[in-house]
XYZ file of N, CA and C in Angstrom:
291
model
N 215.931 139.769 82.061
C 214.515 139.670 82.353
C 213.852 140.991 81.941
N 212.770 140.900 81.194
C 212.086 142.117 80.757
C 211.244 142.674 81.897
N 210.866 143.931 81.746
C 210.035 144.590 82.752
C 208.728 143.836 82.960
N 208.173 143.311 81.895
C 206.910 142.579 82.013
C 207.072 141.282 82.796
N 208.282 140.709 82.793
C 208.520 139.471 83.522
C 208.815 139.717 84.996
N 209.165 140.950 85.350
C 209.476 141.284 86.739
C 208.197 141.645 87.478
N 208.158 141.291 88.741
C 206.995 141.658 89.539
C 207.076 143.146 89.881
N 205.970 143.702 90.262
C 205.941 145.103 90.685
C 206.880 145.316 91.863
N 206.921 144.358 92.774
C 207.813 144.456 93.936
C 209.264 144.558 93.471
N 209.665 143.697 92.534
C 211.040 143.737 92.030
C 211.340 145.073 91.353
N 210.396 145.551 90.559
C 210.622 146.825 89.856
C 210.728 147.985 90.835
N 209.909 147.977 91.892
C 210.005 149.040 92.898
C 211.355 149.000 93.605
N 211.822 147.806 93.921
C 213.120 147.685 94.604
C 214.268 148.124 93.702
N 214.196 147.778 92.430
C 215.233 148.207 91.486
C 215.239 149.723 91.376
N 214.052 150.315 91.251
C 213.949 151.783 91.144
C 214.472 152.438 92.411
N 214.143 151.877 93.551
C 214.635 152.414 94.824
C 216.155 152.379 94.859
N 216.733 151.276 94.433
C 218.187 151.136 94.406
C 218.823 152.151 93.458
N 218.207 152.340 92.314
C 218.714 153.326 91.352
C 218.693 154.726 91.959
N 217.580 155.075 92.603
C 217.469 156.419 93.203
C 218.554 156.624 94.257
N 218.833 155.579 95.028
C 219.825 155.711 96.089
C 221.259 155.765 95.565
N 221.458 155.377 94.313
C 222.823 155.348 93.777
C 223.157 156.561 92.916
N 222.248 157.510 92.766
C 222.509 158.707 91.961
C 223.337 159.677 92.797
N 224.612 159.878 92.433
C 225.514 160.669 93.276
C 225.122 162.147 93.395
N 224.355 162.680 92.467
C 223.998 164.100 92.521
C 222.847 164.393 93.494
N 222.193 163.367 93.987
C 221.085 163.572 94.921
C 221.643 163.930 96.297
N 221.056 164.976 96.887
C 221.549 165.471 98.172
C 221.489 164.399 99.259
N 220.402 163.646 99.298
C 220.276 162.611 100.328
C 221.356 161.545 100.172
N 221.757 161.263 98.928
C 222.831 160.296 98.696
C 224.159 160.882 99.158
N 224.393 162.149 98.815
C 225.638 162.813 99.212
C 225.794 162.860 100.728
N 224.662 163.076 101.416
C 224.698 163.188 102.875
C 224.543 161.833 103.562
N 224.233 160.801 102.788
C 224.025 159.480 103.374
C 222.798 159.428 104.269
N 221.787 160.224 103.936
C 220.567 160.308 104.749
C 219.368 159.820 103.938
N 218.271 159.513 104.639
C 217.039 159.161 103.907
C 216.528 160.375 103.128
N 215.674 160.109 102.145
C 215.071 161.214 101.401
C 214.338 162.144 102.346
N 214.363 163.417 102.012
C 213.757 164.426 102.880
C 212.288 164.636 102.534
N 211.494 164.934 103.549
C 210.082 165.256 103.390
C 209.858 166.629 104.024
N 209.160 167.520 103.314
C 208.923 168.845 103.885
C 207.731 168.820 104.833
N 207.412 169.971 105.418
C 206.368 170.055 106.451
C 204.985 169.704 105.931
N 204.760 169.781 104.621
C 203.453 169.429 104.052
C 203.398 167.960 103.654
N 204.463 167.216 103.935
C 204.491 165.803 103.567
C 204.913 165.571 102.133
N 205.367 166.637 101.459
C 205.802 166.502 100.078
C 207.275 166.109 100.031
N 207.594 165.204 99.133
C 208.979 164.761 99.001
C 209.800 165.858 98.345
N 210.940 166.186 98.955
C 211.843 167.160 98.365
C 212.771 166.499 97.358
N 212.963 165.222 97.473
C 213.696 164.399 96.511
C 212.764 163.255 96.147
N 213.049 162.580 95.045
C 212.284 161.366 94.762
C 212.510 160.415 95.923
N 211.464 159.812 96.405
C 211.522 159.096 97.669
C 211.832 157.612 97.480
N 213.119 157.283 97.500
C 213.530 155.879 97.362
C 213.024 155.052 98.537
N 212.965 155.661 99.721
C 212.469 154.937 100.888
C 211.005 154.551 100.713
N 210.226 155.455 100.129
C 208.816 155.163 99.889
C 208.668 154.018 98.889
N 209.530 153.997 97.871
C 209.503 152.900 96.915
C 209.790 151.574 97.611
N 210.789 151.575 98.480
C 211.144 150.348 99.202
C 210.012 149.925 100.137
N 209.425 150.888 100.833
C 208.308 150.582 101.733
C 207.124 150.016 100.951
N 206.863 150.593 99.784
C 205.776 150.094 98.941
C 206.035 148.660 98.509
N 207.272 148.389 98.146
C 207.632 147.027 97.736
C 207.412 146.059 98.885
N 207.807 146.445 100.103
C 207.632 145.575 101.267
C 206.157 145.314 101.551
N 205.334 146.367 101.458
C 203.893 146.191 101.697
C 203.273 145.270 100.656
N 203.617 145.505 99.389
C 203.070 144.654 98.335
C 203.484 143.197 98.519
N 204.724 142.997 98.905
C 205.200 141.637 99.140
C 204.424 140.976 100.281
N 204.161 141.729 101.333
C 203.372 141.193 102.451
C 201.952 140.853 102.005
N 201.352 141.732 101.190
C 200.005 141.461 100.678
C 199.993 140.216 99.801
N 201.029 140.058 98.974
C 201.111 138.874 98.125
C 201.180 137.606 98.969
N 201.926 137.650 100.067
C 202.019 136.485 100.962
C 200.666 136.191 101.601
N 199.937 137.239 101.986
C 198.608 137.033 102.570
C 197.661 136.407 101.545
N 197.737 136.860 100.321
C 196.874 136.314 99.274
C 197.145 134.830 99.087
N 198.415 134.451 99.044
C 198.772 133.038 98.902
C 198.210 132.237 100.079
N 198.338 132.792 101.280
C 197.814 132.118 102.467
C 196.297 131.955 102.389
N 195.594 133.029 102.006
C 194.142 132.954 101.889
C 193.724 131.957 100.816
N 194.452 131.938 99.699
C 194.127 130.982 98.647
C 194.289 129.552 99.135
N 195.319 129.297 99.947
C 195.500 127.939 100.462
C 194.384 127.585 101.442
N 193.913 128.564 102.207
C 192.790 128.310 103.128
C 191.519 128.009 102.337
N 191.307 128.748 101.272
C 190.126 128.517 100.444
C 190.190 127.129 99.824
N 191.357 126.740 99.334
C 191.518 125.403 98.759
C 191.250 124.334 99.811
N 191.760 124.537 101.030
C 191.522 123.591 102.122
C 190.023 123.481 102.417
N 189.349 124.635 102.488
C 187.912 124.625 102.774
C 187.137 123.929 101.659
N 187.530 124.175 100.417
C 186.849 123.512 99.301
C 187.037 121.998 99.369
N 188.238 121.558 99.718
C 188.483 120.118 99.870
C 187.650 119.540 101.009
N 187.553 120.289 102.094
C 186.747 119.839 103.230
C 185.274 119.730 102.843
N 184.779 120.692 102.103
C 183.387 120.652 101.642
C 183.163 119.441 100.749
N 184.100 119.184 99.840
C 183.983 118.007 98.971
C 183.911 116.720 99.790
N 184.739 116.631 100.820
C 184.722 115.445 101.694
C 183.391 115.315 102.420
N 182.869 116.431 102.897
C 181.585 116.399 103.600
C 180.443 116.002 102.666
N 180.485 116.468 101.446
C 179.455 116.099 100.463
C 179.505 114.590 100.213
N 180.718 114.061 100.022
C 180.860 112.617 99.805
C 180.404 111.824 101.031
N 180.739 112.316 102.211
C 180.320 111.656 103.448
C 178.795 111.665 103.554
N 178.183 112.779 103.209
C 176.730 112.890 103.246
C 176.089 111.916 102.258
N 176.667 111.788 101.078
C 176.143 110.837 100.095
C 176.219 109.401 100.625
N 177.327 109.092 101.272
C 177.493 107.751 101.843
C 176.459 107.504 102.945
N 176.230 108.499 103.785
C 175.205 108.356 104.833
C 173.826 108.152 104.229
N 173.523 108.892 103.176
C 172.223 108.731 102.510
C 172.087 107.329 101.920
N 173.170 106.830 101.315
C 173.127 105.458 100.773
C 172.860 104.448 101.883
N 173.538 104.591 103.002
C 173.345 103.659 104.118
C 171.943 103.791 104.677
N 171.439 104.995 104.763
C 170.080 105.214 105.251
C 169.073 104.528 104.322
N 169.266 104.697 103.042
C 168.359 104.057 102.069
C 168.447 102.546 102.133
N 169.642 102.030 102.369
C 169.808 100.573 102.487
C 169.053 100.054 103.719
N 169.066 100.814 104.782
C 168.376 100.402 106.007
C 166.868 100.426 105.842
N 166.378 101.310 104.996
C 164.941 101.419 104.763
C 164.404 100.240 103.968
N 165.251 99.548 103.255
C 164.799 98.434 102.397
C 164.476 97.198 103.183
């Protein structure tokens, strides 16, 4: 699969896995998470941050899918109401005759 075919979430997870498997990295040698200094700067490339980013993006993608389904439901409901209104108008006009 090419990079263009992979989602950003997949690419972040792959990069995170690669960072965690580099034996020369101190955090890998110690079996600890990447270190952050007192200013919040990463002392090593932050594989944990990559994984966290992937998780957040995945959650956002799920929310988007959910919102899109709600929008589709609302659009279908509006279409039904429009048709119902047309039917009521037809019946009203028939009664006026």
